[in-house]
PDB file of C-alpha atoms and ligand atoms in Angstrom:
ATOM      1  CA  UNK A   1     -13.830  38.365   9.994  1.00 42.00           C
ATOM      2  CA  UNK A   2     -11.829  37.663   6.890  1.00 46.00           C
ATOM      3  CA  UNK A   3     -13.255  37.111   3.440  1.00 50.00           C
ATOM      4  CA  UNK A   4     -15.565  34.183   2.725  1.00 49.00           C
ATOM      5  CA  UNK A   5     -13.692  30.917   2.367  1.00 46.00           C
ATOM      6  CA  UNK A   6     -14.171  28.791  -0.713  1.00 46.00           C
ATOM      7  CA  UNK A   7     -14.977  25.937   1.694  1.00 42.00           C
ATOM      8  CA  UNK A   8     -17.494  24.163  -0.510  1.00 39.00           C
ATOM      9  CA  UNK A   9     -15.367  24.724  -3.493  1.00 49.00           C
ATOM     10  CA  UNK A  10     -12.614  22.838  -1.713  1.00 53.00           C
ATOM     11  CA  UNK A  11     -14.766  19.964  -0.466  1.00 50.00           C
ATOM     12  CA  UNK A  12     -16.343  19.432  -3.842  1.00 47.00           C
ATOM     13  CA  UNK A  13     -13.143  19.791  -5.778  1.00 42.00           C
ATOM     14  CA  UNK A  14     -12.168  16.716  -7.655  1.00 50.00           C
ATOM     15  CA  UNK A  15      -8.588  17.806  -7.582  1.00 60.00           C
ATOM     16  CA  UNK A  16      -6.965  20.244  -5.220  1.00 74.00           C
ATOM     17  CA  UNK A  17      -3.976  21.968  -6.734  1.00 79.00           C
ATOM     18  CA  UNK A  18      -1.317  24.131  -5.168  1.00 80.00           C
ATOM     19  CA  UNK A  19      -2.746  26.937  -7.284  1.00 85.00           C
ATOM     20  CA  UNK A  20      -6.158  26.515  -5.607  1.00 87.00           C
ATOM     21  CA  UNK A  21      -4.533  26.758  -2.212  1.00 89.00           C
ATOM     22  CA  UNK A  22      -2.364  29.755  -2.944  1.00 90.00           C
ATOM     23  CA  UNK A  23      -5.273  31.492  -4.679  1.00 92.00           C
ATOM     24  CA  UNK A  24      -7.235  30.977  -1.465  1.00 91.00           C
ATOM     25  CA  UNK A  25      -4.411  32.781   0.273  1.00 93.00           C
ATOM     26  CA  UNK A  26      -3.549  33.159   3.936  1.00 94.00           C
ATOM     27  CA  UNK A  27      -7.022  34.519   4.848  1.00 94.00           C
ATOM     28  CA  UNK A  28      -8.822  31.719   3.060  1.00 93.00           C
ATOM     29  CA  UNK A  29      -6.577  29.067   4.578  1.00 94.00           C
ATOM     30  CA  UNK A  30      -7.055  30.555   8.054  1.00 95.00           C
ATOM     31  CA  UNK A  31     -10.822  30.469   7.577  1.00 93.00           C
ATOM     32  CA  UNK A  32     -10.623  26.807   6.660  1.00 92.00           C
ATOM     33  CA  UNK A  33      -8.571  26.028   9.770  1.00 94.00           C
ATOM     34  CA  UNK A  34     -11.254  27.786  11.862  1.00 94.00           C
ATOM     35  CA  UNK A  35     -14.036  25.788  10.235  1.00 91.00           C
ATOM     36  CA  UNK A  36     -12.211  22.501  10.800  1.00 91.00           C
ATOM     37  CA  UNK A  37     -11.088  23.450  14.293  1.00 92.00           C
ATOM     38  CA  UNK A  38     -14.490  24.615  15.479  1.00 93.00           C
ATOM     39  CA  UNK A  39     -16.890  22.561  13.340  1.00 89.00           C
ATOM     40  CA  UNK A  40     -19.764  22.773  15.878  1.00 91.00           C
ATOM     41  CA  UNK A  41     -19.916  26.576  15.543  1.00 93.00           C
ATOM     42  CA  UNK A  42     -18.992  26.647  11.852  1.00 91.00           C
ATOM     43  CA  UNK A  43     -15.700  28.318  12.589  1.00 92.00           C
ATOM     44  CA  UNK A  44     -16.689  30.702  15.405  1.00 95.00           C
ATOM     45  CA  UNK A  45     -14.140  30.606  18.237  1.00 96.00           C
ATOM     46  CA  UNK A  46     -14.749  28.411  21.288  1.00 96.00           C
ATOM     47  CA  UNK A  47     -12.611  28.842  24.398  1.00 95.00           C
ATOM     48  CA  UNK A  48     -10.599  25.598  24.804  1.00 92.00           C
ATOM     49  CA  UNK A  49     -10.432  26.166  28.564  1.00 94.00           C
ATOM     50  CA  UNK A  50     -14.047  26.893  29.586  1.00 95.00           C
ATOM     51  CA  UNK A  51     -16.034  26.345  26.368  1.00 94.00           C
ATOM     52  CA  UNK A  52     -17.324  29.916  26.243  1.00 96.00           C
ATOM     53  CA  UNK A  53     -18.388  31.332  22.876  1.00 96.00           C
ATOM     54  CA  UNK A  54     -17.770  34.932  23.944  1.00 96.00           C
ATOM     55  CA  UNK A  55     -14.374  36.327  23.137  1.00 96.00           C
ATOM     56  CA  UNK A  56     -12.493  39.452  22.143  1.00 96.00           C
ATOM     57  CA  UNK A  57     -10.793  39.116  18.802  1.00 93.00           C
ATOM     58  CA  UNK A  58      -7.192  40.273  18.766  1.00 90.00           C
ATOM     59  CA  UNK A  59      -7.351  40.705  15.013  1.00 81.00           C
ATOM     60  CA  UNK A  60      -3.744  41.484  14.290  1.00 76.00           C
ATOM     61  CA  UNK A  61      -2.471  38.313  15.900  1.00 79.00           C
ATOM     62  CA  UNK A  62      -5.364  36.029  15.008  1.00 91.00           C
ATOM     63  CA  UNK A  63      -5.862  35.371  18.698  1.00 94.00           C
ATOM     64  CA  UNK A  64      -8.852  35.441  20.984  1.00 96.00           C
ATOM     65  CA  UNK A  65      -9.339  36.387  24.598  1.00 96.00           C
ATOM     66  CA  UNK A  66     -12.158  34.626  26.420  1.00 97.00           C
ATOM     67  CA  UNK A  67     -14.685  37.060  27.966  1.00 97.00           C
ATOM     68  CA  UNK A  68     -15.482  34.548  30.703  1.00 97.00           C
ATOM     69  CA  UNK A  69     -12.119  33.194  31.831  1.00 97.00           C
ATOM     70  CA  UNK A  70      -9.649  35.614  30.177  1.00 96.00           C
ATOM     71  CA  UNK A  71      -7.772  32.712  28.553  1.00 96.00           C
ATOM     72  CA  UNK A  72      -5.939  33.674  25.374  1.00 95.00           C
ATOM     73  CA  UNK A  73      -6.058  31.214  22.543  1.00 96.00           C
ATOM     74  CA  UNK A  74      -5.837  30.725  18.809  1.00 95.00           C
ATOM     75  CA  UNK A  75      -7.455  28.266  16.425  1.00 96.00           C
ATOM     76  CA  UNK A  76      -4.559  25.834  16.805  1.00 95.00           C
ATOM     77  CA  UNK A  77      -4.310  26.030  20.631  1.00 94.00           C
ATOM     78  CA  UNK A  78      -4.425  22.567  22.154  1.00 93.00           C
ATOM     79  CA  UNK A  79      -4.181  20.870  18.732  1.00 95.00           C
ATOM     80  CA  UNK A  80      -1.249  19.116  17.127  1.00 95.00           C
ATOM     81  CA  UNK A  81      -0.493  22.420  15.335  1.00 95.00           C
ATOM     82  CA  UNK A  82      -0.157  24.351  18.624  1.00 92.00           C
ATOM     83  CA  UNK A  83       2.577  27.047  18.715  1.00 85.00           C
ATOM     84  CA  UNK A  84       2.677  27.026  14.965  1.00 86.00           C
ATOM     85  CA  UNK A  85       5.070  29.394  13.256  1.00 86.00           C
ATOM     86  CA  UNK A  86       4.279  28.666   9.641  1.00 91.00           C
ATOM     87  CA  UNK A  87       1.612  30.587   7.705  1.00 93.00           C
ATOM     88  CA  UNK A  88      -1.724  28.757   7.438  1.00 95.00           C
ATOM     89  CA  UNK A  89      -1.527  28.693   3.656  1.00 93.00           C
ATOM     90  CA  UNK A  90       1.819  26.873   3.772  1.00 92.00           C
ATOM     91  CA  UNK A  91       0.544  24.382   6.324  1.00 94.00           C
ATOM     92  CA  UNK A  92      -2.434  23.662   4.088  1.00 93.00           C
ATOM     93  CA  UNK A  93      -0.128  23.276   1.085  1.00 90.00           C
ATOM     94  CA  UNK A  94       1.946  20.778   3.094  1.00 91.00           C
ATOM     95  CA  UNK A  95      -1.113  18.745   4.074  1.00 93.00           C
ATOM     96  CA  UNK A  96      -2.277  18.705   0.458  1.00 90.00           C
ATOM     97  CA  UNK A  97       1.159  17.613  -0.709  1.00 87.00           C
ATOM     98  CA  UNK A  98       1.421  14.860   1.894  1.00 87.00           C
ATOM     99  CA  UNK A  99      -2.027  13.436   1.036  1.00 86.00           C
ATOM    100  CA  UNK A 100      -1.352  13.805  -2.693  1.00 77.00           C
ATOM    101  CA  UNK A 101       1.842  11.840  -2.852  1.00 66.00           C
ATOM    102  CA  UNK A 102       0.816   8.259  -3.542  1.00 57.00           C
ATOM    103  CA  UNK A 103       4.304   7.125  -2.613  1.00 61.00           C
ATOM    104  CA  UNK A 104       4.708   9.794   0.068  1.00 64.00           C
ATOM    105  CA  UNK A 105       6.690  12.999  -0.113  1.00 71.00           C
ATOM    106  CA  UNK A 106      10.039  13.698   1.465  1.00 78.00           C
ATOM    107  CA  UNK A 107      10.458  16.588   3.879  1.00 83.00           C
ATOM    108  CA  UNK A 108      13.423  17.703   1.786  1.00 84.00           C
ATOM    109  CA  UNK A 109      11.272  18.031  -1.313  1.00 83.00           C
ATOM    110  CA  UNK A 110       8.632  19.892   0.682  1.00 84.00           C
ATOM    111  CA  UNK A 111      11.238  22.290   2.058  1.00 88.00           C
ATOM    112  CA  UNK A 112      12.303  23.135  -1.475  1.00 88.00           C
ATOM    113  CA  UNK A 113       8.700  23.531  -2.659  1.00 83.00           C
ATOM    114  CA  UNK A 114       7.636  25.836   0.181  1.00 84.00           C
ATOM    115  CA  UNK A 115      10.936  27.559   0.901  1.00 88.00           C
ATOM    116  CA  UNK A 116      10.835  26.629   4.599  1.00 90.00           C
ATOM    117  CA  UNK A 117      13.441  24.839   6.669  1.00 91.00           C
ATOM    118  CA  UNK A 118      13.796  21.105   6.323  1.00 90.00           C
ATOM    119  CA  UNK A 119      13.482  20.738  10.099  1.00 91.00           C
ATOM    120  CA  UNK A 120      10.086  22.485  10.127  1.00 91.00           C
ATOM    121  CA  UNK A 121       8.826  20.368   7.269  1.00 91.00           C
ATOM    122  CA  UNK A 122      10.069  17.145   8.840  1.00 91.00           C
ATOM    123  CA  UNK A 123       8.162  17.829  12.035  1.00 93.00           C
ATOM    124  CA  UNK A 124       5.053  19.094  10.231  1.00 94.00           C
ATOM    125  CA  UNK A 125       4.882  15.954   8.080  1.00 92.00           C
ATOM    126  CA  UNK A 126       5.200  13.786  11.166  1.00 93.00           C
ATOM    127  CA  UNK A 127       2.456  15.711  12.942  1.00 95.00           C
ATOM    128  CA  UNK A 128       0.197  15.098   9.959  1.00 95.00           C
ATOM    129  CA  UNK A 129       1.098  11.383  10.052  1.00 93.00           C
ATOM    130  CA  UNK A 130       0.395  11.192  13.775  1.00 95.00           C
ATOM    131  CA  UNK A 131      -3.039  12.727  13.162  1.00 96.00           C
ATOM    132  CA  UNK A 132      -3.706  10.263  10.324  1.00 95.00           C
ATOM    133  CA  UNK A 133      -2.795   7.330  12.568  1.00 94.00           C
ATOM    134  CA  UNK A 134      -5.221   8.526  15.256  1.00 95.00           C
ATOM    135  CA  UNK A 135      -8.124   7.788  12.921  1.00 94.00           C
ATOM    136  CA  UNK A 136      -7.821   4.052  13.565  1.00 92.00           C
ATOM    137  CA  UNK A 137      -6.394   4.075  17.082  1.00 89.00           C
ATOM    138  CA  UNK A 138      -7.875   1.170  19.023  1.00 90.00           C
ATOM    139  CA  UNK A 139      -9.596  -0.275  15.938  1.00 93.00           C
ATOM    140  CA  UNK A 140     -10.085  -4.022  15.561  1.00 95.00           C
ATOM    141  CA  UNK A 141     -10.555  -6.050  12.394  1.00 97.00           C
ATOM    142  CA  UNK A 142     -13.114  -8.726  11.600  1.00 97.00           C
ATOM    143  CA  UNK A 143     -14.465 -10.707   8.648  1.00 96.00           C
ATOM    144  CA  UNK A 144     -11.650 -11.867   6.386  1.00 96.00           C
ATOM    145  CA  UNK A 145      -8.239 -10.537   7.402  1.00 96.00           C
ATOM    146  CA  UNK A 146      -4.982 -10.960   5.492  1.00 95.00           C
ATOM    147  CA  UNK A 147      -1.731 -10.823   7.436  1.00 95.00           C
ATOM    148  CA  UNK A 148       1.838 -10.530   6.226  1.00 93.00           C
ATOM    149  CA  UNK A 149       5.156  -8.955   7.094  1.00 91.00           C
ATOM    150  CA  UNK A 150       8.125  -7.489   5.273  1.00 87.00           C
ATOM    151  CA  UNK A 151      11.604  -6.334   6.175  1.00 85.00           C
ATOM    152  CA  UNK A 152      12.255  -2.626   5.702  1.00 81.00           C
ATOM    153  CA  UNK A 153      15.455  -0.622   6.046  1.00 70.00           C
ATOM    154  CA  UNK A 154      18.949  -1.590   7.134  1.00 63.00           C
ATOM    155  CA  UNK A 155      19.780  -2.300   3.525  1.00 58.00           C
ATOM    156  CA  UNK A 156      23.009  -4.127   2.770  1.00 52.00           C
ATOM    157  CA  UNK A 157      24.074  -3.794  -0.833  1.00 54.00           C
ATOM    158  CA  UNK A 158      24.512  -7.289  -2.268  1.00 57.00           C
ATOM    159  CA  UNK A 159      28.067  -8.110  -3.298  1.00 63.00           C
ATOM    160  CA  UNK A 160      28.794  -8.292  -7.009  1.00 63.00           C
ATOM    161  CA  UNK A 161      30.024 -11.869  -6.928  1.00 67.00           C
ATOM    162  CA  UNK A 162      27.317 -14.315  -5.896  1.00 68.00           C
ATOM    163  CA  UNK A 163      29.950 -16.283  -3.983  1.00 68.00           C
ATOM    164  CA  UNK A 164      30.574 -13.250  -1.745  1.00 65.00           C
ATOM    165  CA  UNK A 165      26.931 -12.523  -0.974  1.00 65.00           C
ATOM    166  CA  UNK A 166      25.874 -13.045   2.614  1.00 62.00           C
ATOM    167  CA  UNK A 167      22.739 -14.478   4.109  1.00 67.00           C
ATOM    168  CA  UNK A 168      21.048 -11.312   5.340  1.00 61.00           C
ATOM    169  CA  UNK A 169      18.733 -13.270   7.589  1.00 61.00           C
ATOM    170  CA  UNK A 170      21.665 -14.058   9.863  1.00 62.00           C
ATOM    171  CA  UNK A 171      22.040 -11.715  12.812  1.00 60.00           C
ATOM    172  CA  UNK A 172      25.754 -11.148  12.174  1.00 57.00           C
ATOM    173  CA  UNK A 173      24.952  -9.743   8.728  1.00 54.00           C
ATOM    174  CA  UNK A 174      22.339  -7.268   9.885  1.00 61.00           C
ATOM    175  CA  UNK A 175      22.794  -3.547  10.478  1.00 61.00           C
ATOM    176  CA  UNK A 176      20.529  -3.389  13.533  1.00 70.00           C
ATOM    177  CA  UNK A 177      18.299  -0.963  11.599  1.00 73.00           C
ATOM    178  CA  UNK A 178      16.301  -3.642   9.921  1.00 81.00           C
ATOM    179  CA  UNK A 179      12.702  -3.904  11.091  1.00 87.00           C
ATOM    180  CA  UNK A 180       9.627  -5.806  10.077  1.00 90.00           C
ATOM    181  CA  UNK A 181       6.401  -4.067   9.203  1.00 92.00           C
ATOM    182  CA  UNK A 182       3.533  -6.410  10.001  1.00 95.00           C
ATOM    183  CA  UNK A 183       0.179  -5.738   8.440  1.00 95.00           C
ATOM    184  CA  UNK A 184      -3.323  -6.993   9.156  1.00 96.00           C
ATOM    185  CA  UNK A 185      -5.764  -5.970   6.463  1.00 96.00           C
ATOM    186  CA  UNK A 186      -9.492  -6.530   6.554  1.00 96.00           C
ATOM    187  CA  UNK A 187     -10.913  -7.184   3.105  1.00 93.00           C
ATOM    188  CA  UNK A 188     -13.098  -4.169   2.245  1.00 91.00           C
ATOM    189  CA  UNK A 189     -12.011  -2.710   5.594  1.00 93.00           C
ATOM    190  CA  UNK A 190      -9.152  -1.016   7.362  1.00 95.00           C
ATOM    191  CA  UNK A 191      -5.433  -1.687   7.326  1.00 95.00           C
ATOM    192  CA  UNK A 192      -3.511  -1.887  10.602  1.00 96.00           C
ATOM    193  CA  UNK A 193       0.264  -1.990  10.857  1.00 95.00           C
ATOM    194  CA  UNK A 194       2.932  -2.425  13.487  1.00 95.00           C
ATOM    195  CA  UNK A 195       6.720  -2.469  13.524  1.00 94.00           C
ATOM    196  CA  UNK A 196       8.595  -5.337  15.153  1.00 92.00           C
ATOM    197  CA  UNK A 197      12.070  -6.805  15.120  1.00 87.00           C
ATOM    198  CA  UNK A 198      10.964 -10.077  13.601  1.00 84.00           C
ATOM    199  CA  UNK A 199       7.923 -11.224  11.690  1.00 83.00           C
ATOM    200  CA  UNK A 200       7.232 -13.796  14.384  1.00 85.00           C
ATOM    201  CA  UNK A 201       6.640 -10.914  16.828  1.00 90.00           C
ATOM    202  CA  UNK A 202       3.717  -9.992  14.590  1.00 92.00           C
ATOM    203  CA  UNK A 203       1.690 -12.926  15.891  1.00 95.00           C
ATOM    204  CA  UNK A 204       0.932 -11.116  19.150  1.00 95.00           C
ATOM    205  CA  UNK A 205      -0.118  -8.023  17.187  1.00 96.00           C
ATOM    206  CA  UNK A 206      -2.501 -10.014  14.997  1.00 96.00           C
ATOM    207  CA  UNK A 207      -3.991 -11.699  18.063  1.00 96.00           C
ATOM    208  CA  UNK A 208      -4.524  -8.290  19.663  1.00 96.00           C
ATOM    209  CA  UNK A 209      -6.184  -6.462  16.762  1.00 97.00           C
ATOM    210  CA  UNK A 210      -8.170  -9.187  15.007  1.00 97.00           C
ATOM    211  CA  UNK A 211     -11.557 -10.366  16.349  1.00 97.00           C
ATOM    212  CA  UNK A 212     -11.609 -14.024  17.435  1.00 96.00           C
ATOM    213  CA  UNK A 213     -14.333 -14.948  14.909  1.00 96.00           C
ATOM    214  CA  UNK A 214     -12.396 -13.547  11.933  1.00 97.00           C
ATOM    215  CA  UNK A 215     -10.956 -15.737   9.182  1.00 96.00           C
ATOM    216  CA  UNK A 216      -7.233 -15.058   8.930  1.00 96.00           C
ATOM    217  CA  UNK A 217      -5.198 -15.643   5.771  1.00 95.00           C
ATOM    218  CA  UNK A 218      -1.434 -16.006   6.044  1.00 94.00           C
ATOM    219  CA  UNK A 219       1.437 -17.382   3.990  1.00 91.00           C
ATOM    220  CA  UNK A 220       3.434 -20.532   4.679  1.00 90.00           C
ATOM    221  CA  UNK A 221       5.926 -18.956   7.124  1.00 90.00           C
ATOM    222  CA  UNK A 222       5.986 -21.243  10.145  1.00 91.00           C
ATOM    223  CA  UNK A 223       5.547 -18.542  12.807  1.00 91.00           C
ATOM    224  CA  UNK A 224       1.986 -17.986  11.576  1.00 94.00           C
ATOM    225  CA  UNK A 225       1.202 -21.569  12.700  1.00 95.00           C
ATOM    226  CA  UNK A 226       0.487 -20.052  16.107  1.00 95.00           C
ATOM    227  CA  UNK A 227      -2.560 -18.270  14.634  1.00 96.00           C
ATOM    228  CA  UNK A 228      -4.471 -21.548  14.168  1.00 95.00           C
ATOM    229  CA  UNK A 229      -5.058 -21.850  17.909  1.00 95.00           C
ATOM    230  CA  UNK A 230      -7.114 -18.638  17.988  1.00 95.00           C
ATOM    231  CA  UNK A 231      -8.514 -18.113  14.484  1.00 96.00           C
ATOM    232  CA  UNK A 232      -9.914 -20.052  11.603  1.00 96.00           C
ATOM    233  CA  UNK A 233      -6.724 -19.709   9.567  1.00 95.00           C
ATOM    234  CA  UNK A 234      -6.189 -20.204   5.828  1.00 93.00           C
ATOM    235  CA  UNK A 235      -2.650 -20.693   4.536  1.00 92.00           C
ATOM    236  CA  UNK A 236      -1.235 -20.052   1.109  1.00 86.00           C
ATOM    237  CA  UNK A 237       2.103 -21.484   0.095  1.00 82.00           C
ATOM    238  CA  UNK A 238       3.631 -19.000  -2.320  1.00 75.00           C
ATOM    239  CA  UNK A 239       5.951 -21.611  -3.687  1.00 74.00           C
ATOM    240  CA  UNK A 240       2.839 -23.341  -4.996  1.00 73.00           C
ATOM    241  CA  UNK A 241       0.462 -20.489  -5.902  1.00 73.00           C
ATOM    242  CA  UNK A 242      -0.522 -16.918  -5.050  1.00 74.00           C
ATOM    243  CA  UNK A 243      -4.140 -17.917  -4.518  1.00 75.00           C
ATOM    244  CA  UNK A 244      -5.410 -21.428  -3.912  1.00 75.00           C
ATOM    245  CA  UNK A 245      -8.607 -22.920  -2.439  1.00 75.00           C
ATOM    246  CA  UNK A 246      -9.707 -19.429  -1.397  1.00 77.00           C
ATOM    247  CA  UNK A 247      -6.532 -18.648   0.537  1.00 80.00           C
ATOM    248  CA  UNK A 248      -4.827 -15.464  -0.563  1.00 83.00           C
ATOM    249  CA  UNK A 249      -2.724 -12.680   0.941  1.00 87.00           C
ATOM    250  CA  UNK A 250      -2.337 -10.568  -2.201  1.00 87.00           C
ATOM    251  CA  UNK A 251      -3.831  -7.406  -0.704  1.00 87.00           C
ATOM    252  CA  UNK A 252      -1.541  -7.541   2.293  1.00 89.00           C
ATOM    253  CA  UNK A 253       1.453  -8.137   0.065  1.00 87.00           C
ATOM    254  CA  UNK A 254       0.663  -5.397  -2.431  1.00 85.00           C
ATOM    255  CA  UNK A 255       0.436  -2.958   0.460  1.00 88.00           C
ATOM    256  CA  UNK A 256       3.830  -3.997   1.776  1.00 89.00           C
ATOM    257  CA  UNK A 257       5.388  -3.709  -1.686  1.00 85.00           C
ATOM    258  CA  UNK A 258       4.066  -0.142  -1.929  1.00 81.00           C
ATOM    259  CA  UNK A 259       5.307   0.689   1.537  1.00 86.00           C
ATOM    260  CA  UNK A 260       8.774  -0.589   0.737  1.00 84.00           C
ATOM    261  CA  UNK A 261       8.848   1.581  -2.398  1.00 81.00           C
ATOM    262  CA  UNK A 262       7.656   4.594  -0.411  1.00 79.00           C
ATOM    263  CA  UNK A 263      10.302   4.166   2.263  1.00 80.00           C
ATOM    264  CA  UNK A 264      13.185   3.255   0.008  1.00 78.00           C
ATOM    265  CA  UNK A 265      12.249   5.396  -2.980  1.00 71.00           C
ATOM    266  CA  UNK A 266      11.048   8.634  -1.428  1.00 66.00           C
ATOM    267  CA  UNK A 267      12.361   8.858   2.106  1.00 64.00           C
ATOM    268  CA  UNK A 268      15.617   6.884   1.733  1.00 65.00           C
ATOM    269  CA  UNK A 269      16.683   6.984   5.359  1.00 68.00           C
ATOM    270  CA  UNK A 270      13.875   6.049   7.681  1.00 77.00           C
ATOM    271  CA  UNK A 271      15.082   5.449  11.198  1.00 81.00           C
ATOM    272  CA  UNK A 272      13.590   2.431  12.954  1.00 83.00           C
ATOM    273  CA  UNK A 273      11.821   4.575  15.557  1.00 85.00           C
ATOM    274  CA  UNK A 274       9.887   6.496  12.870  1.00 87.00           C
ATOM    275  CA  UNK A 275       9.080   3.569  10.587  1.00 89.00           C
ATOM    276  CA  UNK A 276       5.689   3.013  12.254  1.00 91.00           C
ATOM    277  CA  UNK A 277       4.652   6.549  11.205  1.00 91.00           C
ATOM    278  CA  UNK A 278       5.376   5.842   7.534  1.00 89.00           C
ATOM    279  CA  UNK A 279       3.592   2.504   7.791  1.00 92.00           C
ATOM    280  CA  UNK A 280       0.454   4.076   9.231  1.00 92.00           C
ATOM    281  CA  UNK A 281       0.627   6.887   6.658  1.00 91.00           C
ATOM    282  CA  UNK A 282       0.718   4.290   3.864  1.00 90.00           C
ATOM    283  CA  UNK A 283      -2.166   2.384   5.488  1.00 93.00           C
ATOM    284  CA  UNK A 284      -4.224   5.574   5.724  1.00 93.00           C
ATOM    285  CA  UNK A 285      -3.544   6.369   2.061  1.00 89.00           C
ATOM    286  CA  UNK A 286      -4.464   2.806   1.090  1.00 88.00           C
ATOM    287  CA  UNK A 287      -7.736   2.827   3.028  1.00 91.00           C
ATOM    288  CA  UNK A 288      -8.810   6.165   1.524  1.00 90.00           C
ATOM    289  CA  UNK A 289      -7.435   5.607  -1.957  1.00 82.00           C
ATOM    290  CA  UNK A 290     -10.825   6.163  -3.598  1.00 81.00           C
ATOM    291  CA  UNK A 291     -11.285   9.647  -2.156  1.00 84.00           C
ATOM    292  CA  UNK A 292     -10.187  12.620  -4.225  1.00 84.00           C
ATOM    293  CA  UNK A 293      -7.394  14.775  -2.917  1.00 83.00           C
ATOM    294  CA  UNK A 294      -9.743  17.560  -1.800  1.00 85.00           C
ATOM    295  CA  UNK A 295     -11.514  15.057   0.461  1.00 87.00           C
ATOM    296  CA  UNK A 296      -8.218  13.649   1.680  1.00 90.00           C
ATOM    297  CA  UNK A 297      -6.914  17.093   2.524  1.00 91.00           C
ATOM    298  CA  UNK A 298     -10.099  17.853   4.472  1.00 90.00           C
ATOM    299  CA  UNK A 299      -9.936  14.545   6.263  1.00 93.00           C
ATOM    300  CA  UNK A 300      -6.294  15.028   7.273  1.00 95.00           C
ATOM    301  CA  UNK A 301      -6.862  18.620   8.375  1.00 95.00           C
ATOM    302  CA  UNK A 302      -9.939  17.598  10.366  1.00 93.00           C
ATOM    303  CA  UNK A 303      -7.983  14.837  12.118  1.00 95.00           C
ATOM    304  CA  UNK A 304      -5.102  17.192  12.884  1.00 96.00           C
ATOM    305  CA  UNK A 305      -7.359  19.902  14.308  1.00 94.00           C
ATOM    306  CA  UNK A 306      -9.063  17.316  16.533  1.00 93.00           C
ATOM    307  CA  UNK A 307      -5.740  15.830  17.657  1.00 94.00           C
ATOM    308  CA  UNK A 308      -4.071  17.041  20.868  1.00 94.00           C
ATOM    309  CA  UNK A 309      -0.557  18.433  21.179  1.00 93.00           C
ATOM    310  CA  UNK A 310       1.980  15.776  20.187  1.00 92.00           C
ATOM    311  CA  UNK A 311       4.222  14.399  22.892  1.00 90.00           C
ATOM    312  CA  UNK A 312       6.665  13.177  20.270  1.00 89.00           C
ATOM    313  CA  UNK A 313       6.816  16.183  17.968  1.00 90.00           C
ATOM    314  CA  UNK A 314       6.237  19.240  20.162  1.00 90.00           C
ATOM    315  CA  UNK A 315       9.623  20.937  20.520  1.00 87.00           C
ATOM    316  CA  UNK A 316      11.304  18.001  18.776  1.00 87.00           C
ATOM    317  CA  UNK A 317      14.401  19.874  17.577  1.00 86.00           C
ATOM    318  CA  UNK A 318      14.858  21.750  20.864  1.00 84.00           C
ATOM    319  CA  UNK A 319      15.029  18.417  22.661  1.00 78.00           C
ATOM    320  CA  UNK A 320      17.225  16.666  20.142  1.00 71.00           C
ATOM    321  CA  UNK A 321      19.765  19.457  19.670  1.00 60.00           C
TER     322      UNK A 321
HETATM  323 ZN1   ZN B   1     -12.711  30.667  28.652  1.00 94.99          ZN
END
């Protein structure tokens, strides 16, 4: 086996720097992947096909051959990082960078930092996001839940003269790339998001993910009226106040403001079909904002190593080219 990994050092670290990761090196990073990929054996290989613990180690290629079923595998086989080409240390650096960036990190920036192709970084970042999103797959919210929505993307630069500005809510003035991110956020709990074409479409989402006995807080927008039939619903009219008689959607709104900054400031061109990935990345970051970046990196790596091969991102560029 390779040298001992500074595993505890990493999990206890208050801050995880690029220097820490590159000091750990390829062997150290590989060891960490093994520990996260095979947590039940503390990093000893387990055949993904038959579960056997007996294997031959093909040292040079970091592969294993099962003594029981002859299956050849590596630590990333069957995970979202399957058929990886990047060094482990660079993948770890990417995960750390993605979890570190409070406003997100662009694949272009990452490509420059790691000296890998933009295409590889784009897909790797999305695989990490898909793994993050899996943490709350199927989750429901209860207690007090704030809901809200905001338009993202499809930006039309406002005309200089006020008289020439158009009403961007009208269909004829939209680019077709504009989407709504709808959020349902449990106070002291998790944040769930979805992407729809209009905020009114968010009603069905809220009904699906929020428990019937929850208290839902929404703003004055009329489409939320439909929530009253299912939930005890509190409304806040923002033309009157941000918080009144206990009704408040500030947490939902602050999340959406951050998301808009992340998408428009860091990523610039987010296509409508990928917007949900950025929204769930931002929700994940929001829900774990009190964890230090060593913990976040561990959490993301653990999720990725437990996540199956991605249907969306496996061979993405081969299919799209
Ligand atoms: Zn086997």
